């Protein structure tokens, strides 16, 4: 979910990141452990459950692989000094899910955003800071606004699952080490290029 460059408002604007170019969809080879994880995710997704239980069950399959040295290749852990980096590891042929690795150098962050589909995330290395938000609809003459609902530090092995609506957050690396996380999305990121549906202006307290 690369950062948006679009102007944003309290009710959000659509993410404009272009889809991945043909031949660039999947980063590097698939390790044996990653292939096992993908197979387990496929089994869950094919059950056709609603988004929330799907995200939860995918989290159960993801947890045993977090922190394992043989999950990702060195190339799939490479960073970008300009921005946090997304490596698309797998896009299911029927478009039902994708697996990505996000690599964060210290100080790199996302905009406040929500998502195109359910998502399960797990921290593979380092730690990620997260702030979650609730969107208060407009009414009584006041505009829609974001309200922060909680701050979290997600350390190695932490798994979170969520689904729209109620999935607005921002993530950043506040530590001094590189952070790596695995994300499973219920969408075809080889076509969309990003999991971000909309981005939002930060609330004044951010």
PDB file of C-alpha atoms in Angstrom:
ATOM      1  CA  UNK A   1       0.000   0.000   0.000  1.00  0.00           C
ATOM      2  CA  UNK A   2       2.253   2.773  -1.220  1.00  0.00           C
ATOM      3  CA  UNK A   3       1.700   6.305   0.093  1.00  0.00           C
ATOM      4  CA  UNK A   4      -0.781   8.397  -1.810  1.00  0.00           C
ATOM      5  CA  UNK A   5       0.195  11.659  -3.469  1.00  0.00           C
ATOM      6  CA  UNK A   6      -3.411  12.738  -3.905  1.00  0.00           C
ATOM      7  CA  UNK A   7      -4.907  15.630  -1.980  1.00  0.00           C
ATOM      8  CA  UNK A   8      -7.171  14.317   0.751  1.00  0.00           C
ATOM      9  CA  UNK A   9     -10.106  15.433   2.835  1.00  0.00           C
ATOM     10  CA  UNK A  10     -12.002  14.387   5.928  1.00  0.00           C
ATOM     11  CA  UNK A  11     -14.152  12.004   3.941  1.00  0.00           C
ATOM     12  CA  UNK A  12     -11.162  10.723   1.986  1.00  0.00           C
ATOM     13  CA  UNK A  13     -10.118  10.636  -1.640  1.00  0.00           C
ATOM     14  CA  UNK A  14      -9.517   7.635  -3.828  1.00  0.00           C
ATOM     15  CA  UNK A  15      -5.981   6.264  -4.000  1.00  0.00           C
ATOM     16  CA  UNK A  16      -4.448   6.873  -7.434  1.00  0.00           C
ATOM     17  CA  UNK A  17      -1.442   4.536  -7.443  1.00  0.00           C
ATOM     18  CA  UNK A  18      -1.051   2.758 -10.799  1.00  0.00           C
ATOM     19  CA  UNK A  19      -1.292  -1.034 -11.082  1.00  0.00           C
ATOM     20  CA  UNK A  20       1.911  -3.043 -11.185  1.00  0.00           C
ATOM     21  CA  UNK A  21       3.452  -3.395 -14.627  1.00  0.00           C
ATOM     22  CA  UNK A  22       3.232  -6.755 -16.366  1.00  0.00           C
ATOM     23  CA  UNK A  23       6.182  -8.929 -15.441  1.00  0.00           C
ATOM     24  CA  UNK A  24       6.814  -6.980 -12.246  1.00  0.00           C
ATOM     25  CA  UNK A  25       3.919  -8.332 -10.199  1.00  0.00           C
ATOM     26  CA  UNK A  26       5.751 -10.830  -8.006  1.00  0.00           C
ATOM     27  CA  UNK A  27       9.006 -10.072  -6.201  1.00  0.00           C
ATOM     28  CA  UNK A  28      11.564 -12.876  -6.512  1.00  0.00           C
ATOM     29  CA  UNK A  29      11.165 -16.594  -6.003  1.00  0.00           C
ATOM     30  CA  UNK A  30       8.753 -18.283  -3.617  1.00  0.00           C
ATOM     31  CA  UNK A  31      10.483 -20.032  -0.735  1.00  0.00           C
ATOM     32  CA  UNK A  32       9.199 -23.402   0.449  1.00  0.00           C
ATOM     33  CA  UNK A  33       7.857 -21.840   3.650  1.00  0.00           C
ATOM     34  CA  UNK A  34       6.117 -19.043   1.740  1.00  0.00           C
ATOM     35  CA  UNK A  35       4.559 -21.614  -0.609  1.00  0.00           C
ATOM     36  CA  UNK A  36       3.201 -23.453   2.443  1.00  0.00           C
ATOM     37  CA  UNK A  37       1.734 -20.227   3.833  1.00  0.00           C
ATOM     38  CA  UNK A  38       0.097 -19.418   0.485  1.00  0.00           C
ATOM     39  CA  UNK A  39      -1.442 -22.889   0.353  1.00  0.00           C
ATOM     40  CA  UNK A  40      -2.874 -22.497   3.852  1.00  0.00           C
ATOM     41  CA  UNK A  41      -4.289 -19.059   3.014  1.00  0.00           C
ATOM     42  CA  UNK A  42      -5.857 -20.499  -0.134  1.00  0.00           C
ATOM     43  CA  UNK A  43      -7.629 -23.163   1.915  1.00  0.00           C
ATOM     44  CA  UNK A  44      -9.124 -20.517   4.180  1.00  0.00           C
ATOM     45  CA  UNK A  45     -10.198 -18.166   1.389  1.00  0.00           C
ATOM     46  CA  UNK A  46     -11.871 -20.971  -0.560  1.00  0.00           C
ATOM     47  CA  UNK A  47     -14.232 -21.564   2.354  1.00  0.00           C
ATOM     48  CA  UNK A  48     -16.065 -18.408   1.300  1.00  0.00           C
ATOM     49  CA  UNK A  49     -16.611 -17.084   4.817  1.00  0.00           C
ATOM     50  CA  UNK A  50     -17.423 -13.426   5.566  1.00  0.00           C
ATOM     51  CA  UNK A  51     -14.473 -10.995   5.684  1.00  0.00           C
ATOM     52  CA  UNK A  52     -13.991 -10.834   9.478  1.00  0.00           C
ATOM     53  CA  UNK A  53     -13.692 -14.585  10.141  1.00  0.00           C
ATOM     54  CA  UNK A  54     -11.596 -14.963   6.996  1.00  0.00           C
ATOM     55  CA  UNK A  55      -9.114 -12.367   8.273  1.00  0.00           C
ATOM     56  CA  UNK A  56      -9.022 -14.082  11.685  1.00  0.00           C
ATOM     57  CA  UNK A  57      -8.420 -17.553  10.257  1.00  0.00           C
ATOM     58  CA  UNK A  58      -5.733 -16.261   7.883  1.00  0.00           C
ATOM     59  CA  UNK A  59      -4.042 -14.766  10.943  1.00  0.00           C
ATOM     60  CA  UNK A  60      -3.928 -18.209  12.569  1.00  0.00           C
ATOM     61  CA  UNK A  61      -2.166 -19.568   9.468  1.00  0.00           C
ATOM     62  CA  UNK A  62       0.241 -16.626   9.290  1.00  0.00           C
ATOM     63  CA  UNK A  63       1.404 -16.649  12.920  1.00  0.00           C
ATOM     64  CA  UNK A  64       3.669 -19.777  12.838  1.00  0.00           C
ATOM     65  CA  UNK A  65       5.754 -18.343   9.975  1.00  0.00           C
ATOM     66  CA  UNK A  66       6.529 -14.920  11.424  1.00  0.00           C
ATOM     67  CA  UNK A  67      10.178 -14.434  12.296  1.00  0.00           C
ATOM     68  CA  UNK A  68      11.303 -17.543  10.394  1.00  0.00           C
ATOM     69  CA  UNK A  69      14.585 -16.985   8.548  1.00  0.00           C
ATOM     70  CA  UNK A  70      13.473 -19.039   5.555  1.00  0.00           C
ATOM     71  CA  UNK A  71      10.183 -17.235   4.860  1.00  0.00           C
ATOM     72  CA  UNK A  72      11.554 -14.458   2.618  1.00  0.00           C
ATOM     73  CA  UNK A  73      14.535 -14.195   0.323  1.00  0.00           C
ATOM     74  CA  UNK A  74      17.059 -11.376   0.934  1.00  0.00           C
ATOM     75  CA  UNK A  75      15.636  -9.531  -2.058  1.00  0.00           C
ATOM     76  CA  UNK A  76      12.159  -9.624  -0.578  1.00  0.00           C
ATOM     77  CA  UNK A  77      13.485  -7.810   2.502  1.00  0.00           C
ATOM     78  CA  UNK A  78      15.149  -4.932   0.649  1.00  0.00           C
ATOM     79  CA  UNK A  79      14.174  -1.383   1.594  1.00  0.00           C
ATOM     80  CA  UNK A  80      13.912   1.924  -0.245  1.00  0.00           C
ATOM     81  CA  UNK A  81      15.508   5.048   1.264  1.00  0.00           C
ATOM     82  CA  UNK A  82      12.737   7.243  -0.179  1.00  0.00           C
ATOM     83  CA  UNK A  83       9.734   5.406   1.200  1.00  0.00           C
ATOM     84  CA  UNK A  84       8.574   2.183   2.792  1.00  0.00           C
ATOM     85  CA  UNK A  85       8.663  -0.577   0.198  1.00  0.00           C
ATOM     86  CA  UNK A  86       6.066  -3.106  -0.919  1.00  0.00           C
ATOM     87  CA  UNK A  87       7.097  -6.487  -2.333  1.00  0.00           C
ATOM     88  CA  UNK A  88       4.228  -8.370  -3.958  1.00  0.00           C
ATOM     89  CA  UNK A  89       4.950 -12.005  -3.081  1.00  0.00           C
ATOM     90  CA  UNK A  90       1.860 -13.683  -4.507  1.00  0.00           C
ATOM     91  CA  UNK A  91      -1.357 -12.796  -6.313  1.00  0.00           C
ATOM     92  CA  UNK A  92      -3.872 -15.635  -6.533  1.00  0.00           C
ATOM     93  CA  UNK A  93      -4.899 -16.405 -10.104  1.00  0.00           C
ATOM     94  CA  UNK A  94      -8.597 -15.831  -9.448  1.00  0.00           C
ATOM     95  CA  UNK A  95      -7.932 -12.463  -7.772  1.00  0.00           C
ATOM     96  CA  UNK A  96      -9.208 -13.621  -4.376  1.00  0.00           C
ATOM     97  CA  UNK A  97      -6.133 -12.702  -2.325  1.00  0.00           C
ATOM     98  CA  UNK A  98      -2.604 -11.344  -2.443  1.00  0.00           C
ATOM     99  CA  UNK A  99       0.401 -11.613  -0.130  1.00  0.00           C
ATOM    100  CA  UNK A 100       2.889  -8.760   0.244  1.00  0.00           C
ATOM    101  CA  UNK A 101       5.873  -7.896   2.400  1.00  0.00           C
ATOM    102  CA  UNK A 102       6.267  -4.315   3.566  1.00  0.00           C
ATOM    103  CA  UNK A 103       9.754  -3.115   4.529  1.00  0.00           C
ATOM    104  CA  UNK A 104      10.155   0.011   6.646  1.00  0.00           C
ATOM    105  CA  UNK A 105      13.283   1.977   7.432  1.00  0.00           C
ATOM    106  CA  UNK A 106      13.217   4.013  10.663  1.00  0.00           C
ATOM    107  CA  UNK A 107      10.907   7.011  10.312  1.00  0.00           C
ATOM    108  CA  UNK A 108       8.963   5.744   7.283  1.00  0.00           C
ATOM    109  CA  UNK A 109       5.169   5.832   7.505  1.00  0.00           C
ATOM    110  CA  UNK A 110       1.861   5.525   5.687  1.00  0.00           C
ATOM    111  CA  UNK A 111      -0.777   8.215   5.297  1.00  0.00           C
ATOM    112  CA  UNK A 112      -3.997   7.732   7.225  1.00  0.00           C
ATOM    113  CA  UNK A 113      -5.901   5.287   5.024  1.00  0.00           C
ATOM    114  CA  UNK A 114      -8.454   2.521   4.718  1.00  0.00           C
ATOM    115  CA  UNK A 115      -8.492  -0.548   2.494  1.00  0.00           C
ATOM    116  CA  UNK A 116     -10.128  -2.112  -0.535  1.00  0.00           C
ATOM    117  CA  UNK A 117     -10.760  -5.451   1.216  1.00  0.00           C
ATOM    118  CA  UNK A 118     -10.189  -7.482   4.379  1.00  0.00           C
ATOM    119  CA  UNK A 119      -6.590  -7.646   5.533  1.00  0.00           C
ATOM    120  CA  UNK A 120      -4.426  -9.672   7.898  1.00  0.00           C
ATOM    121  CA  UNK A 121      -1.021  -8.347   8.950  1.00  0.00           C
ATOM    122  CA  UNK A 122       1.822  -9.892  10.916  1.00  0.00           C
ATOM    123  CA  UNK A 123       5.117  -8.407  12.054  1.00  0.00           C
ATOM    124  CA  UNK A 124       8.048 -10.439  10.742  1.00  0.00           C
ATOM    125  CA  UNK A 125      10.936  -8.290  12.020  1.00  0.00           C
ATOM    126  CA  UNK A 126      11.288  -5.180  14.175  1.00  0.00           C
ATOM    127  CA  UNK A 127       8.170  -3.340  15.339  1.00  0.00           C
ATOM    128  CA  UNK A 128       5.445  -1.224  13.790  1.00  0.00           C
ATOM    129  CA  UNK A 129       3.544   1.586  15.475  1.00  0.00           C
ATOM    130  CA  UNK A 130      -0.109   1.920  14.568  1.00  0.00           C
ATOM    131  CA  UNK A 131      -2.803   4.500  15.249  1.00  0.00           C
ATOM    132  CA  UNK A 132      -6.413   3.543  14.577  1.00  0.00           C
ATOM    133  CA  UNK A 133      -9.254   5.930  13.797  1.00  0.00           C
ATOM    134  CA  UNK A 134     -13.012   6.120  13.657  1.00  0.00           C
ATOM    135  CA  UNK A 135     -14.775   8.269  11.063  1.00  0.00           C
ATOM    136  CA  UNK A 136     -17.528  10.383  12.611  1.00  0.00           C
ATOM    137  CA  UNK A 137     -20.091  11.172   9.883  1.00  0.00           C
ATOM    138  CA  UNK A 138     -21.132  14.707   9.103  1.00  0.00           C
ATOM    139  CA  UNK A 139     -24.285  15.978  10.766  1.00  0.00           C
ATOM    140  CA  UNK A 140     -25.763  18.895  12.635  1.00  0.00           C
ATOM    141  CA  UNK A 141     -23.838  21.342  10.494  1.00  0.00           C
ATOM    142  CA  UNK A 142     -20.421  19.778  11.229  1.00  0.00           C
ATOM    143  CA  UNK A 143     -18.210  18.101   8.668  1.00  0.00           C
ATOM    144  CA  UNK A 144     -17.127  14.469   8.872  1.00  0.00           C
ATOM    145  CA  UNK A 145     -14.010  14.029  10.994  1.00  0.00           C
ATOM    146  CA  UNK A 146     -11.581  11.403  12.208  1.00  0.00           C
ATOM    147  CA  UNK A 147     -11.220  10.491  15.859  1.00  0.00           C
ATOM    148  CA  UNK A 148      -8.191   8.515  17.040  1.00  0.00           C
ATOM    149  CA  UNK A 149      -9.301   5.414  18.960  1.00  0.00           C
ATOM    150  CA  UNK A 150      -6.011   3.853  20.026  1.00  0.00           C
ATOM    151  CA  UNK A 151      -2.248   3.568  19.641  1.00  0.00           C
ATOM    152  CA  UNK A 152      -0.496   0.208  19.405  1.00  0.00           C
ATOM    153  CA  UNK A 153       3.042  -1.101  19.159  1.00  0.00           C
ATOM    154  CA  UNK A 154       3.027  -4.284  17.107  1.00  0.00           C
ATOM    155  CA  UNK A 155       6.155  -6.299  17.839  1.00  0.00           C
ATOM    156  CA  UNK A 156       7.571  -9.455  16.256  1.00  0.00           C
ATOM    157  CA  UNK A 157       4.830 -12.080  15.932  1.00  0.00           C
ATOM    158  CA  UNK A 158       1.909  -9.679  16.432  1.00  0.00           C
ATOM    159  CA  UNK A 159      -1.009 -10.440  14.100  1.00  0.00           C
ATOM    160  CA  UNK A 160      -3.974  -8.163  13.358  1.00  0.00           C
ATOM    161  CA  UNK A 161      -6.998  -8.764  11.155  1.00  0.00           C
ATOM    162  CA  UNK A 162      -9.658  -6.312  10.040  1.00  0.00           C
ATOM    163  CA  UNK A 163     -12.185  -5.599   7.317  1.00  0.00           C
ATOM    164  CA  UNK A 164     -13.980  -2.491   6.024  1.00  0.00           C
ATOM    165  CA  UNK A 165     -15.630  -0.505   7.420  1.00  0.00           C
ATOM    166  CA  UNK A 166     -13.775   0.416  10.585  1.00  0.00           C
ATOM    167  CA  UNK A 167     -10.329  -0.179   9.104  1.00  0.00           C
ATOM    168  CA  UNK A 168      -8.848   3.338   9.113  1.00  0.00           C
ATOM    169  CA  UNK A 169      -5.321   3.594  10.465  1.00  0.00           C
ATOM    170  CA  UNK A 170      -1.787   4.801   9.890  1.00  0.00           C
ATOM    171  CA  UNK A 171       1.409   2.792  10.415  1.00  0.00           C
ATOM    172  CA  UNK A 172       5.004   3.879  10.939  1.00  0.00           C
ATOM    173  CA  UNK A 173       8.411   2.655  12.067  1.00  0.00           C
ATOM    174  CA  UNK A 174       9.360   4.613  15.167  1.00  0.00           C
ATOM    175  CA  UNK A 175      12.302   2.365  16.033  1.00  0.00           C
ATOM    176  CA  UNK A 176      15.946   2.311  15.022  1.00  0.00           C
ATOM    177  CA  UNK A 177      15.866  -1.026  13.161  1.00  0.00           C
ATOM    178  CA  UNK A 178      14.320  -2.095   9.882  1.00  0.00           C
ATOM    179  CA  UNK A 179      10.768  -3.414  10.271  1.00  0.00           C
ATOM    180  CA  UNK A 180       9.227  -6.054   8.002  1.00  0.00           C
ATOM    181  CA  UNK A 181       5.602  -7.168   7.976  1.00  0.00           C
ATOM    182  CA  UNK A 182       3.563  -9.692   5.986  1.00  0.00           C
ATOM    183  CA  UNK A 183       0.140  -8.630   4.729  1.00  0.00           C
ATOM    184  CA  UNK A 184      -2.580 -10.785   3.189  1.00  0.00           C
ATOM    185  CA  UNK A 185      -5.312  -8.842   1.364  1.00  0.00           C
ATOM    186  CA  UNK A 186      -8.574 -10.099  -0.069  1.00  0.00           C
ATOM    187  CA  UNK A 187      -7.897  -8.416  -3.414  1.00  0.00           C
ATOM    188  CA  UNK A 188      -5.717  -8.726  -6.516  1.00  0.00           C
ATOM    189  CA  UNK A 189      -2.835  -6.321  -5.942  1.00  0.00           C
ATOM    190  CA  UNK A 190      -1.143  -7.335  -9.182  1.00  0.00           C
ATOM    191  CA  UNK A 191      -4.030  -5.498 -10.853  1.00  0.00           C
ATOM    192  CA  UNK A 192      -4.762  -2.764  -8.314  1.00  0.00           C
ATOM    193  CA  UNK A 193      -1.164  -2.007  -7.315  1.00  0.00           C
ATOM    194  CA  UNK A 194      -2.221  -1.012  -3.801  1.00  0.00           C
ATOM    195  CA  UNK A 195      -4.497  -2.087  -0.959  1.00  0.00           C
ATOM    196  CA  UNK A 196      -5.397   1.515  -0.128  1.00  0.00           C
ATOM    197  CA  UNK A 197      -8.954   2.568  -0.898  1.00  0.00           C
ATOM    198  CA  UNK A 198      -8.860   6.142   0.419  1.00  0.00           C
ATOM    199  CA  UNK A 199      -6.459   8.399   2.266  1.00  0.00           C
ATOM    200  CA  UNK A 200      -7.451  10.981   4.887  1.00  0.00           C
ATOM    201  CA  UNK A 201      -6.047  14.144   6.347  1.00  0.00           C
ATOM    202  CA  UNK A 202      -4.485  13.549   9.772  1.00  0.00           C
ATOM    203  CA  UNK A 203      -6.437  14.915  12.698  1.00  0.00           C
ATOM    204  CA  UNK A 204      -4.826  18.002  14.307  1.00  0.00           C
ATOM    205  CA  UNK A 205      -3.450  16.004  17.252  1.00  0.00           C
ATOM    206  CA  UNK A 206      -1.324  13.785  14.944  1.00  0.00           C
TER     207      UNK A 206
END
